Amino acid sequence: MSTNPLLCEIDTDGTATVTLNRPEVHNAFDDDLIARMSTLFHELGRNDQVRVVLLTANGKSFSAGADLNWMRRMA
């Protein structure tokens, strides 16, 4: 698995690029990714230098939706 499931870079023009980084599961969401995204988006919202947030993903799929293994664990 990828070491960091969520990457973020902030350019000097105020663009924050947030990248889903779980290509091995087609960037499917699980509890960890959701928590990290929530924290990151709150931090970006408080950053006066950030004017735009661009959401992108590594791999061939943007996102498969919910991670089925996580959903099975929650059931």
Short mmCIF file of C-alpha atoms in Angstrom, two decimals:
data_model
loop_
_atom_site.label_atom_id
_atom_site.label_comp_id
_atom_site.label_asym_id
_atom_site.label_seq_id
_atom_site.Cartn_x
_atom_site.Cartn_y
_atom_site.Cartn_z
CA MET A 1 0.00 0.00 0.00
CA SER A 2 1.02 3.60 -0.48
CA THR A 3 2.64 5.22 2.52
CA ASN A 4 0.54 8.38 2.53
CA PRO A 5 -3.02 8.02 1.19
CA LEU A 6 -3.44 11.79 0.83
CA LEU A 7 -0.91 14.25 -0.56
CA CYS A 8 -1.05 18.04 -0.57
CA GLU A 9 1.06 20.71 -2.23
CA ILE A 10 0.42 24.44 -2.03
CA ASP A 11 1.77 26.54 -4.91
CA THR A 12 2.87 30.15 -4.61
CA ASP A 13 -0.25 31.22 -6.53
CA GLY A 14 -2.49 29.93 -3.72
CA THR A 15 -3.52 26.68 -5.38
CA ALA A 16 -3.62 23.69 -3.05
CA THR A 17 -3.46 20.42 -4.96
CA VAL A 18 -4.85 17.54 -2.90
CA THR A 19 -4.10 14.12 -4.37
CA LEU A 20 -5.80 10.85 -3.45
CA ASN A 21 -2.91 8.38 -3.27
CA ARG A 22 -4.40 4.89 -2.96
CA PRO A 23 -4.07 3.68 -6.57
CA GLU A 24 -3.87 0.03 -5.52
CA VAL A 25 -7.55 0.22 -4.46
CA HIS A 26 -8.58 2.78 -7.11
CA ASN A 27 -8.51 5.54 -4.48
CA ALA A 28 -11.45 4.06 -2.61
CA PHE A 29 -12.49 5.85 0.58
CA ASP A 30 -12.08 4.29 4.00
CA ASP A 31 -12.26 5.70 7.53
CA ASP A 32 -8.60 6.74 7.54
CA LEU A 33 -8.80 8.60 4.22
CA ILE A 34 -12.04 10.33 5.23
CA ALA A 35 -10.50 11.49 8.53
CA ARG A 36 -7.35 12.73 6.80
CA MET A 37 -9.37 14.59 4.16
CA SER A 38 -11.58 16.21 6.79
CA THR A 39 -8.57 17.40 8.78
CA LEU A 40 -6.73 18.62 5.68
CA PHE A 41 -9.71 20.53 4.27
CA HIS A 42 -10.25 22.26 7.63
CA GLU A 43 -6.56 23.24 7.69
CA LEU A 44 -6.73 24.53 4.11
CA GLY A 45 -9.86 26.51 4.96
CA ARG A 46 -8.00 28.31 7.75
CA ASN A 47 -4.97 29.04 5.53
CA ASP A 48 -5.29 32.60 4.17
CA GLN A 49 -2.75 31.81 1.43
CA VAL A 50 -4.99 29.13 -0.14
CA ARG A 51 -7.39 30.48 -2.75
CA VAL A 52 -8.23 27.30 -4.70
CA VAL A 53 -8.30 23.61 -3.86
CA LEU A 54 -7.78 21.17 -6.73
CA LEU A 55 -8.69 17.55 -5.98
CA THR A 56 -6.94 14.94 -8.11
CA ALA A 57 -5.84 11.31 -7.82
CA ASN A 58 -2.92 9.03 -8.61
CA GLY A 59 -3.50 5.91 -10.68
CA LYS A 60 -5.93 5.05 -13.45
CA SER A 61 -9.10 5.76 -11.44
CA PHE A 62 -10.11 8.98 -9.71
CA SER A 63 -12.07 7.09 -7.04
CA ALA A 64 -13.96 3.83 -6.84
CA GLY A 65 -16.13 5.18 -4.00
CA ALA A 66 -16.16 3.34 -0.70
CA ASP A 67 -13.53 0.69 0.01
CA LEU A 68 -15.41 -2.64 0.07
CA ASN A 69 -13.03 -4.16 2.64
CA TRP A 70 -13.72 -1.22 4.98
CA MET A 71 -17.48 -1.59 4.43
CA ARG A 72 -17.28 -5.29 5.27
CA ARG A 73 -15.41 -4.48 8.51
CA MET A 74 -18.11 -1.96 9.42
CA ALA A 75 -20.98 -4.42 8.82
#
